[in-house]
Each structure stands twice: as structure tokens, then as C-alpha cells.
Amino acid sequence: MGNGFALAISITLLPNTTVPLIACGCDDNRVTLYVENEQHQIVKVQTLTGHEDWVRGLEFALSDSGSIFLASCAQDHFIRLWRISPRRGDDVLIVPKAVSELQEEEDIRVKERLFAVIDNDEEKSTFAVTIEAILSGHEGWIYGVHWQPAVYTDGKRHQPMCLISASMDKTAVLWRPDLESGIWLDEVRVGEVGGNTLGFYGCQFSPSGHSFLAHGYQGAFHLWHKSQKTNFWEPGPTVGGHFDEVQDIDWDPEGGEFLVSVSLDETTRLHAPWVRAGLETNWHEIARPQVHGYGVTCLAMTGRYRFVSGADEKVLRAFRAPKNFVENLTRISTVDTKHVLERMVSVGGVCEYRRHVMNIGGVV
């Protein structure tokens, strides 16, 4: 790789061989393929070009047809699907023709990149790499791509042609090929809207393929399940909590029905019970009222829906909950907020939200 850096890596076995195939995504905008040769050395066999920015994610999948699919994603906002297929006999000797040289009955062939390997039994195998599809739909850097895991039924393996991608545009997209045309399309698009977040840094399918998870820069997990009733993808609860030292906590002053905490991970988080009829009540992190740029060190609740926090830069900030949060708290924890909602003022359908900033000497 020279003086460059590998930002993503994936490994698999070439079909019908014991030869490992390694793909490296680098900061030179290329995907480099390596194999193990007969001297048990790792050697470069192909370089795949096309991306116009750093390659951030790679993953292999073995299709039912025996070909390997490699998904690569990059900071150029695109996903590329590469097909690696075995070539035997006359297929290896076919010389590509220009479009003007084709006969009427001949099909256009996609440009192939060939490489050969020798297995332990000294049998030579040739493989061809072609571009299968280019997926466009994200509006930010794409940090992760993952295939839906293979399904085993009655001992038979089936690889679903389904791909999930996560991007800095705050969305995760589920891709599938159209059954009639074979064109890859975005089937489902989920994510979050607004907020002081940087989007998704990665994603992963569950082993069953009925759920997938995305994670963000601030440590948040986002989970979606496929509903058996509606066949839609619906959000679900995930694990939460701080990832650095917790500096202070304070309870809801009017009834102790929820807890607020601050941490050196630069966030303020609100924890409350999730009340469901007929099910056990569990506590979850349900909100992050403050995502800061410094470690948050102290906290004081000045009312049920107001608090003041202080951070390392010696500035105090006062927050009041927006109407949307109060309504969601009622749905999740069955906290009685009717009298509070009646007093709240809405402007153009958006609840009034005030934040005051104070230094130690007074209001800034």
C-alpha cells in the first residue's frame, strides 16, 4: 500500500478453493485485492478504481450463483458493487470487443479484470472482477455497508441480495435489486431528523436479518425491526448510557419520576421508565437534552422541565423542555403533564424553547 492507510478491510475465501481473498479500502480512493500465493505470501492481484474519495467500508457476500459480491462505500457518497466470478476454459480467452465491432446477435460485455490463483492441489483457478452496480442515494459520507446474513433452511444456504448502508447524512438505507429489472433500488430509508448529531458511523444486520442497528458519533445506537403485522421497519429501544465518567445527577423535583445525568462524554442524558401494559417496566435513556463541546461537570434541576448545567469552560447554561419532549414523556412513562402542556405556548406549531447562557459573573 506504499505510504497510504487502509481504512477498511474484508476477507473471504475464493469459491471452490482454500485461497483467502483480502480487500483493502485505502485513502488513495481505491480498493486493492490481495491473495495468498503458493509460497504463502500475500500478494496484490487487482486494483479496483472508480471511487473519488476515501473508501470507508467493505464487505463480501457469497451469492447463490457461486459468485462473490463485494460492496464498497466511500466519502464520495456512492456505493459500488463488484462481482468476482470464476472463469473456466474458453471464458478466459474471450477478448473484449469495442461496441462498433459487435455483431447484431452479440451482447455488450462489461470490462473484466482477471487474476489467477493456485490452490493447495496446485490447480490454477482464474477469476474475473466486474462492476455490478453503482448505488446513489446518500447525501453524505458513507461509513458502513453490510450484507444481510445468509439463511440456512433444511441444510441449504441462501444468501439474500440485501444490503444496508449508513451515512453521515443521518440515514440508513436498505438496498435490494428489483425482481423484474435487476436494478438495485433503495427499498427502505430510515434515520433521524434535526439535532446536533453527525450522522451514522456504521450499521449491522441482526443474524436473522429482521433487525438492523446503526450507531452515531456520540455513542447512540438506533435500532429498527421489521414488523410481522405491517411488514414495515419500525424503530425499537436500544441500550444507552454514558461512555465517560458521570459527574452529577439530579432527580425530577416534583415526583422523582425521571433522572437527569451529566458526564465528561459532553452530554446530558435523561433516564425514565418505559411503561407498557402487561409488560415489565424498565428504565431507559429516552433523551439527550444537551450535547456539548466540553465535558459537563454539574447539574441542578430548577423545575420539573428546567435545569442548569455547567461545563469545563466555566459557563452555565439553562434549558427548558420543548413541548414535543413533554408529550413524548407522557407516552413513554405515563407522567401526568396535562397541566404543563396547557401552559406551554406554541408559535407556528413549534413549542417555545428558551436557553439562557450565563458565566460565573452573570448573564452573557
mmCIF file of N, CA and C in Angstrom, residues 28 45-46 91 106 132-133 139 151 164 169 173 176 180 245 255 259-260 268 281 283 293-294 321 335 350 356 362:
data_model
loop_
_atom_site.group_PDB
_atom_site.id
_atom_site.type_symbol
_atom_site.label_atom_id
_atom_site.label_comp_id
_atom_site.label_asym_id
_atom_site.label_seq_id
_atom_site.Cartn_x
_atom_site.Cartn_y
_atom_site.Cartn_z
ATOM 1 N N ASP A 28 -6.289 6.234 -0.979
ATOM 2 C CA ASP A 28 -5.995 6.610 -2.370
ATOM 3 C C ASP A 28 -7.218 6.431 -3.263
ATOM 4 N N VAL A 45 -3.259 -8.618 -6.439
ATOM 5 C CA VAL A 45 -3.653 -9.182 -7.731
ATOM 6 C C VAL A 45 -4.475 -8.214 -8.567
ATOM 7 N N GLN A 46 -5.189 -7.290 -7.927
ATOM 8 C CA GLN A 46 -6.002 -6.329 -8.682
ATOM 9 C C GLN A 46 -6.200 -5.050 -7.885
ATOM 10 N N ASP A 91 -13.897 -19.143 -21.496
ATOM 11 C CA ASP A 91 -14.270 -17.836 -20.944
ATOM 12 C C ASP A 91 -13.050 -16.969 -20.680
ATOM 13 N N GLU A 106 -24.600 -10.330 -30.827
ATOM 14 C CA GLU A 106 -23.676 -10.329 -29.694
ATOM 15 C C GLU A 106 -24.092 -9.307 -28.642
ATOM 16 N N GLU A 132 -20.837 -4.427 -10.840
ATOM 17 C CA GLU A 132 -22.219 -4.895 -10.907
ATOM 18 C C GLU A 132 -23.210 -3.750 -10.870
ATOM 19 N N ALA A 133 -22.976 -2.778 -9.984
ATOM 20 C CA ALA A 133 -23.916 -1.654 -9.853
ATOM 21 C C ALA A 133 -23.238 -0.529 -9.085
ATOM 22 N N GLU A 139 -26.505 11.516 0.767
ATOM 23 C CA GLU A 139 -26.058 12.889 0.551
ATOM 24 C C GLU A 139 -24.879 13.255 1.448
ATOM 25 N N VAL A 151 -29.084 -17.272 5.081
ATOM 26 C CA VAL A 151 -30.139 -18.015 5.778
ATOM 27 C C VAL A 151 -29.984 -19.495 5.442
ATOM 28 N N ILE A 164 -27.356 -3.092 3.625
ATOM 29 C CA ILE A 164 -27.667 -1.930 4.445
ATOM 30 C C ILE A 164 -26.468 -0.991 4.426
ATOM 31 N N ASP A 169 -25.234 11.524 6.447
ATOM 32 C CA ASP A 169 -26.445 12.309 6.193
ATOM 33 C C ASP A 169 -27.581 11.927 7.140
ATOM 34 N N VAL A 173 -29.920 3.105 4.771
ATOM 35 C CA VAL A 173 -30.711 2.722 3.598
ATOM 36 C C VAL A 173 -30.587 1.228 3.362
ATOM 37 N N ARG A 176 -32.094 -3.354 -2.355
ATOM 38 C CA ARG A 176 -32.375 -4.659 -2.963
ATOM 39 C C ARG A 176 -32.472 -4.487 -4.473
ATOM 40 N N GLU A 180 -37.835 -7.665 -11.345
ATOM 41 C CA GLU A 180 -38.039 -7.726 -12.794
ATOM 42 C C GLU A 180 -36.835 -7.218 -13.568
ATOM 43 N N GLU A 245 -16.886 9.313 32.464
ATOM 44 C CA GLU A 245 -17.239 9.484 33.866
ATOM 45 C C GLU A 245 -18.485 10.354 34.033
ATOM 46 N N GLY A 255 -41.570 14.708 41.663
ATOM 47 C CA GLY A 255 -42.079 13.368 41.960
ATOM 48 C C GLY A 255 -41.040 12.282 41.806
ATOM 49 N N LEU A 259 -34.733 10.813 35.904
ATOM 50 C CA LEU A 259 -33.414 11.182 36.404
ATOM 51 C C LEU A 259 -32.620 11.829 35.264
ATOM 52 N N VAL A 260 -31.875 12.889 35.590
ATOM 53 C CA VAL A 260 -31.014 13.562 34.616
ATOM 54 C C VAL A 260 -29.571 13.413 35.085
ATOM 55 N N THR A 268 -25.680 15.561 28.330
ATOM 56 C CA THR A 268 -26.649 15.474 29.426
ATOM 57 C C THR A 268 -27.734 14.504 28.978
ATOM 58 N N THR A 281 -41.858 -3.042 33.546
ATOM 59 C CA THR A 281 -41.384 -1.668 33.364
ATOM 60 C C THR A 281 -39.877 -1.625 33.544
ATOM 61 N N TRP A 283 -36.153 0.830 32.934
ATOM 62 C CA TRP A 283 -35.619 2.186 32.784
ATOM 63 C C TRP A 283 -34.742 2.255 31.536
ATOM 64 N N GLY A 293 -19.750 20.696 23.726
ATOM 65 C CA GLY A 293 -18.397 20.591 23.200
ATOM 66 C C GLY A 293 -17.344 20.441 24.277
ATOM 67 N N TYR A 294 -17.775 20.475 25.532
ATOM 68 C CA TYR A 294 -16.884 20.281 26.676
ATOM 69 C C TYR A 294 -17.509 19.248 27.609
ATOM 70 N N ALA A 321 -37.569 22.310 28.688
ATOM 71 C CA ALA A 321 -38.009 21.261 27.766
ATOM 72 C C ALA A 321 -38.991 21.803 26.739
ATOM 73 N N VAL A 335 -46.213 9.944 32.642
ATOM 74 C CA VAL A 335 -46.131 11.059 33.587
ATOM 75 C C VAL A 335 -47.267 12.035 33.292
ATOM 76 N N VAL A 350 -44.626 25.142 16.667
ATOM 77 C CA VAL A 350 -43.390 24.751 17.340
ATOM 78 C C VAL A 350 -43.380 25.343 18.733
ATOM 79 N N HIS A 356 -30.772 29.992 28.206
ATOM 80 C CA HIS A 356 -30.002 31.117 28.706
ATOM 81 C C HIS A 356 -28.577 30.661 28.966
ATOM 82 N N GLY A 362 -22.519 36.516 35.634
ATOM 83 C CA GLY A 362 -23.859 36.977 35.293
ATOM 84 C C GLY A 362 -24.276 36.474 33.945
#
